[in-house]
Amino acid sequence: MFSYSALTDPDLFDLVKSEDEAAFKEIYERYFDVLYIHAYKRLQDKEEAQDVIQEVFTALWDKREYIILTSSLPAYLFTAVRNKILNTLSHRKYESSYIQSLQQFINKGICQTDHLIRENQLQTLIEKEIAALPPKMQEVFSLSRNAHLSHKEIAAELNLSEQTVKKQVNNALRILRTKLGLLIFLYLLFKNNF
């Protein structure tokens, strides 16, 4: 009776080339464990190590007609496993880098988005309260805070005294501080000074 286990690697591989599945099974059983241990030592992941070995043996079967062994079958298999391990490690590193980059982008985006939303809400609230000021006070305050004009420049533009302009700005700030609260008032007071 014929026994595949008694055949040499070159004889088995010749049979594999002629589509002998039993010869392929013998090679698989002969080298799976040692290749798996080698892959596991490098990858430290059972599933990845098993996937690497499966891919190597699948490629061996699929490309059997084109493979020319220039050295021994074990040398060919170990080289194929080593290359798959390097590909896996490279992919793992790339994937980790990509995930870190994506996480940083998400974190930064969430913070920026949250900050922009809060700033827009705050700005809308401030504009609403400024719009509720008496018209002349609103005009003086707008020239002071939005146009960045000095009290003297506002007084000249609106034909008012500097004292009146100063009083209007102070009154506007007092009203806004009462309505908006201290933190929003400080934001309003200092936002144009930075």
PDB file of C-alpha atoms in Angstrom:
ATOM      1  CA  MET A   1       0.000   0.000   0.000  1.00  0.00           C
ATOM      2  CA  PHE A   2       1.266   3.522  -0.936  1.00  0.00           C
ATOM      3  CA  SER A   3       2.097   5.918   1.960  1.00  0.00           C
ATOM      4  CA  TYR A   4       2.514   9.662   1.401  1.00  0.00           C
ATOM      5  CA  SER A   5       4.277  10.059   4.732  1.00  0.00           C
ATOM      6  CA  ALA A   6       7.205   8.024   3.400  1.00  0.00           C
ATOM      7  CA  LEU A   7       7.754  10.382   0.445  1.00  0.00           C
ATOM      8  CA  THR A   8      10.405  13.115   0.390  1.00  0.00           C
ATOM      9  CA  ASP A   9       9.431  16.776   0.149  1.00  0.00           C
ATOM     10  CA  PRO A  10      10.479  17.067  -3.525  1.00  0.00           C
ATOM     11  CA  ASP A  11       8.428  13.978  -4.411  1.00  0.00           C
ATOM     12  CA  LEU A  12       5.410  15.309  -2.527  1.00  0.00           C
ATOM     13  CA  PHE A  13       5.702  18.705  -4.199  1.00  0.00           C
ATOM     14  CA  ASP A  14       5.905  17.058  -7.645  1.00  0.00           C
ATOM     15  CA  LEU A  15       2.639  15.276  -6.837  1.00  0.00           C
ATOM     16  CA  VAL A  16       1.089  18.563  -5.644  1.00  0.00           C
ATOM     17  CA  LYS A  17       2.026  20.133  -8.980  1.00  0.00           C
ATOM     18  CA  SER A  18       0.015  17.387 -10.680  1.00  0.00           C
ATOM     19  CA  GLU A  19      -2.983  18.283  -8.447  1.00  0.00           C
ATOM     20  CA  ASP A  20      -2.617  15.442  -5.971  1.00  0.00           C
ATOM     21  CA  GLU A  21      -4.650  16.633  -2.969  1.00  0.00           C
ATOM     22  CA  ALA A  22      -3.421  13.827  -0.716  1.00  0.00           C
ATOM     23  CA  ALA A  23       0.188  14.933  -1.290  1.00  0.00           C
ATOM     24  CA  PHE A  24      -0.832  18.518  -0.452  1.00  0.00           C
ATOM     25  CA  LYS A  25      -2.537  17.277   2.738  1.00  0.00           C
ATOM     26  CA  GLU A  26       0.687  15.470   3.722  1.00  0.00           C
ATOM     27  CA  ILE A  27       2.753  18.666   3.246  1.00  0.00           C
ATOM     28  CA  TYR A  28       0.150  20.621   5.228  1.00  0.00           C
ATOM     29  CA  GLU A  29       0.226  18.145   8.117  1.00  0.00           C
ATOM     30  CA  ARG A  30       4.010  17.869   8.009  1.00  0.00           C
ATOM     31  CA  TYR A  31       4.683  21.620   8.285  1.00  0.00           C
ATOM     32  CA  PHE A  32       1.580  23.281   9.747  1.00  0.00           C
ATOM     33  CA  ASP A  33       2.581  23.016  13.429  1.00  0.00           C
ATOM     34  CA  VAL A  34       6.155  24.233  13.053  1.00  0.00           C
ATOM     35  CA  LEU A  35       5.088  27.120  10.782  1.00  0.00           C
ATOM     36  CA  TYR A  36       2.262  28.047  13.147  1.00  0.00           C
ATOM     37  CA  ILE A  37       4.622  28.162  16.153  1.00  0.00           C
ATOM     38  CA  HIS A  38       7.024  30.340  14.167  1.00  0.00           C
ATOM     39  CA  ALA A  39       4.219  32.739  13.153  1.00  0.00           C
ATOM     40  CA  TYR A  40       2.737  32.861  16.644  1.00  0.00           C
ATOM     41  CA  LYS A  41       6.113  33.750  18.217  1.00  0.00           C
ATOM     42  CA  ARG A  42       6.359  36.773  15.945  1.00  0.00           C
ATOM     43  CA  LEU A  43       2.715  37.903  15.931  1.00  0.00           C
ATOM     44  CA  GLN A  44       1.640  36.972  19.474  1.00  0.00           C
ATOM     45  CA  ASP A  45      -1.891  36.442  18.141  1.00  0.00           C
ATOM     46  CA  LYS A  46      -3.325  32.969  17.577  1.00  0.00           C
ATOM     47  CA  GLU A  47      -5.863  33.975  14.941  1.00  0.00           C
ATOM     48  CA  GLU A  48      -3.404  36.084  12.957  1.00  0.00           C
ATOM     49  CA  ALA A  49      -0.816  33.287  13.085  1.00  0.00           C
ATOM     50  CA  GLN A  50      -3.380  30.771  11.862  1.00  0.00           C
ATOM     51  CA  ASP A  51      -4.506  33.153   9.092  1.00  0.00           C
ATOM     52  CA  VAL A  52      -0.903  33.596   7.938  1.00  0.00           C
ATOM     53  CA  ILE A  53      -0.366  29.832   7.712  1.00  0.00           C
ATOM     54  CA  GLN A  54      -3.670  29.311   5.909  1.00  0.00           C
ATOM     55  CA  GLU A  55      -2.789  32.041   3.388  1.00  0.00           C
ATOM     56  CA  VAL A  56       0.625  30.468   2.740  1.00  0.00           C
ATOM     57  CA  PHE A  57      -0.851  27.023   2.126  1.00  0.00           C
ATOM     58  CA  THR A  58      -3.671  28.447   0.005  1.00  0.00           C
ATOM     59  CA  ALA A  59      -1.107  30.257  -2.151  1.00  0.00           C
ATOM     60  CA  LEU A  60       0.966  27.072  -2.352  1.00  0.00           C
ATOM     61  CA  TRP A  61      -2.011  25.183  -3.765  1.00  0.00           C
ATOM     62  CA  ASP A  62      -3.272  27.998  -6.015  1.00  0.00           C
ATOM     63  CA  LYS A  63       0.164  28.714  -7.530  1.00  0.00           C
ATOM     64  CA  ARG A  64       1.501  25.155  -7.488  1.00  0.00           C
ATOM     65  CA  GLU A  65       1.955  25.083 -11.288  1.00  0.00           C
ATOM     66  CA  TYR A  66       4.150  28.191 -11.257  1.00  0.00           C
ATOM     67  CA  ILE A  67       6.248  27.604  -8.137  1.00  0.00           C
ATOM     68  CA  ILE A  68       9.822  26.533  -8.783  1.00  0.00           C
ATOM     69  CA  LEU A  69      11.658  25.488  -5.632  1.00  0.00           C
ATOM     70  CA  THR A  70      15.213  26.796  -5.747  1.00  0.00           C
ATOM     71  CA  SER A  71      15.882  25.473  -2.252  1.00  0.00           C
ATOM     72  CA  SER A  72      14.068  23.047   0.028  1.00  0.00           C
ATOM     73  CA  LEU A  73      10.303  23.010   0.562  1.00  0.00           C
ATOM     74  CA  PRO A  74      10.680  23.989   4.246  1.00  0.00           C
ATOM     75  CA  ALA A  75      12.896  26.946   3.239  1.00  0.00           C
ATOM     76  CA  TYR A  76      10.259  28.045   0.712  1.00  0.00           C
ATOM     77  CA  LEU A  77       7.445  27.729   3.288  1.00  0.00           C
ATOM     78  CA  PHE A  78       9.379  29.566   6.038  1.00  0.00           C
ATOM     79  CA  THR A  79      10.226  32.374   3.615  1.00  0.00           C
ATOM     80  CA  ALA A  80       6.579  32.641   2.570  1.00  0.00           C
ATOM     81  CA  VAL A  81       5.483  32.706   6.226  1.00  0.00           C
ATOM     82  CA  ARG A  82       8.136  35.311   7.088  1.00  0.00           C
ATOM     83  CA  ASN A  83       6.909  37.555   4.250  1.00  0.00           C
ATOM     84  CA  LYS A  84       3.284  37.179   5.354  1.00  0.00           C
ATOM     85  CA  ILE A  85       4.281  37.990   8.944  1.00  0.00           C
ATOM     86  CA  LEU A  86       6.085  41.145   7.785  1.00  0.00           C
ATOM     87  CA  ASN A  87       3.034  42.155   5.748  1.00  0.00           C
ATOM     88  CA  THR A  88       0.782  41.543   8.739  1.00  0.00           C
ATOM     89  CA  LEU A  89       3.029  43.551  11.081  1.00  0.00           C
ATOM     90  CA  SER A  90       3.276  46.363   8.544  1.00  0.00           C
ATOM     91  CA  HIS A  91      -0.489  46.394   8.116  1.00  0.00           C
ATOM     92  CA  ARG A  92      -0.954  46.316  11.887  1.00  0.00           C
ATOM     93  CA  LYS A  93       1.379  49.323  12.283  1.00  0.00           C
ATOM     94  CA  TYR A  94      -0.354  51.213   9.480  1.00  0.00           C
ATOM     95  CA  GLU A  95      -3.773  50.373  10.901  1.00  0.00           C
ATOM     96  CA  SER A  96      -2.730  51.509  14.386  1.00  0.00           C
ATOM     97  CA  SER A  97      -1.320  54.759  13.002  1.00  0.00           C
ATOM     98  CA  TYR A  98      -4.498  55.333  10.992  1.00  0.00           C
ATOM     99  CA  ILE A  99      -6.720  54.669  14.012  1.00  0.00           C
ATOM    100  CA  GLN A 100      -4.662  57.051  16.177  1.00  0.00           C
ATOM    101  CA  SER A 101      -4.811  59.721  13.509  1.00  0.00           C
ATOM    102  CA  LEU A 102      -8.546  59.250  13.114  1.00  0.00           C
ATOM    103  CA  GLN A 103      -9.085  59.397  16.882  1.00  0.00           C
ATOM    104  CA  GLN A 104      -7.064  62.624  17.140  1.00  0.00           C
ATOM    105  CA  PHE A 105      -9.066  64.115  14.288  1.00  0.00           C
ATOM    106  CA  ILE A 106     -12.339  63.093  15.932  1.00  0.00           C
ATOM    107  CA  ASN A 107     -11.278  64.447  19.325  1.00  0.00           C
ATOM    108  CA  LYS A 108     -10.044  67.704  17.821  1.00  0.00           C
ATOM    109  CA  GLY A 109     -13.128  68.007  15.631  1.00  0.00           C
ATOM    110  CA  ILE A 110     -15.504  67.407  18.541  1.00  0.00           C
ATOM    111  CA  CYS A 111     -13.722  70.012  20.677  1.00  0.00           C
ATOM    112  CA  GLN A 112     -13.633  72.548  17.874  1.00  0.00           C
ATOM    113  CA  THR A 113     -17.249  71.901  16.939  1.00  0.00           C
ATOM    114  CA  ASP A 114     -18.400  72.120  20.557  1.00  0.00           C
ATOM    115  CA  HIS A 115     -16.385  75.315  21.059  1.00  0.00           C
ATOM    116  CA  LEU A 116     -17.793  76.884  17.871  1.00  0.00           C
ATOM    117  CA  ILE A 117     -21.363  75.969  18.791  1.00  0.00           C
ATOM    118  CA  ARG A 118     -20.993  77.445  22.274  1.00  0.00           C
ATOM    119  CA  GLU A 119     -19.339  80.572  20.915  1.00  0.00           C
ATOM    120  CA  ASN A 120     -22.093  81.036  18.334  1.00  0.00           C
ATOM    121  CA  GLN A 121     -24.782  80.574  21.007  1.00  0.00           C
ATOM    122  CA  LEU A 122     -23.017  83.054  23.258  1.00  0.00           C
ATOM    123  CA  GLN A 123     -22.621  85.556  20.414  1.00  0.00           C
ATOM    124  CA  THR A 124     -26.321  85.248  19.529  1.00  0.00           C
ATOM    125  CA  LEU A 125     -27.311  85.858  23.153  1.00  0.00           C
ATOM    126  CA  ILE A 126     -25.045  88.909  23.396  1.00  0.00           C
ATOM    127  CA  GLU A 127     -26.333  90.358  20.112  1.00  0.00           C
ATOM    128  CA  LYS A 128     -29.929  89.896  21.302  1.00  0.00           C
ATOM    129  CA  GLU A 129     -29.229  91.820  24.514  1.00  0.00           C
ATOM    130  CA  ILE A 130     -27.325  94.566  22.662  1.00  0.00           C
ATOM    131  CA  ALA A 131     -30.287  94.915  20.273  1.00  0.00           C
ATOM    132  CA  ALA A 132     -32.548  95.463  23.320  1.00  0.00           C
ATOM    133  CA  LEU A 133     -30.532  98.529  24.435  1.00  0.00           C
ATOM    134  CA  PRO A 134     -31.983 101.992  23.744  1.00  0.00           C
ATOM    135  CA  PRO A 135     -31.125 103.040  20.144  1.00  0.00           C
ATOM    136  CA  LYS A 136     -28.575 105.770  20.967  1.00  0.00           C
ATOM    137  CA  MET A 137     -26.847 103.612  23.614  1.00  0.00           C
ATOM    138  CA  GLN A 138     -26.814 100.700  21.177  1.00  0.00           C
ATOM    139  CA  GLU A 139     -25.195 102.869  18.484  1.00  0.00           C
ATOM    140  CA  VAL A 140     -22.507 104.201  20.855  1.00  0.00           C
ATOM    141  CA  PHE A 141     -21.790 100.720  22.233  1.00  0.00           C
ATOM    142  CA  SER A 142     -21.552  99.211  18.732  1.00  0.00           C
ATOM    143  CA  LEU A 143     -19.058 101.863  17.606  1.00  0.00           C
ATOM    144  CA  SER A 144     -16.999 101.227  20.735  1.00  0.00           C
ATOM    145  CA  ARG A 145     -16.975  97.412  20.650  1.00  0.00           C
ATOM    146  CA  ASN A 146     -17.460  96.500  16.983  1.00  0.00           C
ATOM    147  CA  ALA A 147     -15.857  99.425  15.151  1.00  0.00           C
ATOM    148  CA  HIS A 148     -13.162  99.801  17.867  1.00  0.00           C
ATOM    149  CA  LEU A 149     -13.485 103.584  17.952  1.00  0.00           C
ATOM    150  CA  SER A 150     -12.246 105.584  20.935  1.00  0.00           C
ATOM    151  CA  HIS A 151     -14.638 107.692  22.994  1.00  0.00           C
ATOM    152  CA  LYS A 152     -13.223 110.803  21.342  1.00  0.00           C
ATOM    153  CA  GLU A 153     -13.804 109.352  17.810  1.00  0.00           C
ATOM    154  CA  ILE A 154     -17.378 108.321  18.675  1.00  0.00           C
ATOM    155  CA  ALA A 155     -18.101 111.760  20.159  1.00  0.00           C
ATOM    156  CA  ALA A 156     -16.857 113.435  16.964  1.00  0.00           C
ATOM    157  CA  GLU A 157     -18.866 111.100  14.709  1.00  0.00           C
ATOM    158  CA  LEU A 158     -22.155 111.441  16.616  1.00  0.00           C
ATOM    159  CA  ASN A 159     -21.793 115.087  17.709  1.00  0.00           C
ATOM    160  CA  LEU A 160     -21.780 114.141  21.396  1.00  0.00           C
ATOM    161  CA  SER A 161     -19.470 115.030  24.233  1.00  0.00           C
ATOM    162  CA  GLU A 162     -16.823 112.516  25.257  1.00  0.00           C
ATOM    163  CA  GLN A 163     -18.436 112.427  28.713  1.00  0.00           C
ATOM    164  CA  THR A 164     -21.796 111.422  27.185  1.00  0.00           C
ATOM    165  CA  VAL A 165     -20.133 108.684  25.116  1.00  0.00           C
ATOM    166  CA  LYS A 166     -18.301 107.369  28.182  1.00  0.00           C
ATOM    167  CA  LYS A 167     -21.525 107.363  30.195  1.00  0.00           C
ATOM    168  CA  GLN A 168     -23.453 105.567  27.404  1.00  0.00           C
ATOM    169  CA  VAL A 169     -20.767 102.836  27.135  1.00  0.00           C
ATOM    170  CA  ASN A 170     -20.654 102.383  30.930  1.00  0.00           C
ATOM    171  CA  ASN A 171     -24.452 102.218  31.127  1.00  0.00           C
ATOM    172  CA  ALA A 172     -24.557  99.658  28.297  1.00  0.00           C
ATOM    173  CA  LEU A 173     -21.943  97.503  30.067  1.00  0.00           C
ATOM    174  CA  ARG A 174     -23.846  97.746  33.368  1.00  0.00           C
ATOM    175  CA  ILE A 175     -27.126  96.691  31.701  1.00  0.00           C
ATOM    176  CA  LEU A 176     -25.457  93.817  29.834  1.00  0.00           C
ATOM    177  CA  ARG A 177     -23.638  92.626  32.963  1.00  0.00           C
ATOM    178  CA  THR A 178     -26.949  92.490  34.823  1.00  0.00           C
ATOM    179  CA  LYS A 179     -28.732  90.641  32.012  1.00  0.00           C
ATOM    180  CA  LEU A 180     -25.941  88.329  30.847  1.00  0.00           C
ATOM    181  CA  GLY A 181     -24.114  87.518  34.046  1.00  0.00           C
ATOM    182  CA  LEU A 182     -20.487  88.048  34.987  1.00  0.00           C
ATOM    183  CA  LEU A 183     -18.802  85.427  32.752  1.00  0.00           C
ATOM    184  CA  ILE A 184     -20.554  86.517  29.588  1.00  0.00           C
ATOM    185  CA  PHE A 185     -19.978  90.140  30.509  1.00  0.00           C
ATOM    186  CA  LEU A 186     -16.238  89.502  30.893  1.00  0.00           C
ATOM    187  CA  TYR A 187     -16.216  87.729  27.528  1.00  0.00           C
ATOM    188  CA  LEU A 188     -17.900  90.755  25.972  1.00  0.00           C
ATOM    189  CA  LEU A 189     -15.609  93.205  27.765  1.00  0.00           C
ATOM    190  CA  PHE A 190     -12.366  91.497  26.757  1.00  0.00           C
ATOM    191  CA  LYS A 191     -13.178  89.761  23.435  1.00  0.00           C
ATOM    192  CA  ASN A 192     -11.883  92.643  21.358  1.00  0.00           C
ATOM    193  CA  ASN A 193      -8.808  93.224  23.483  1.00  0.00           C
ATOM    194  CA  PHE A 194      -7.060  89.927  22.574  1.00  0.00           C
TER     195      PHE A 194
END
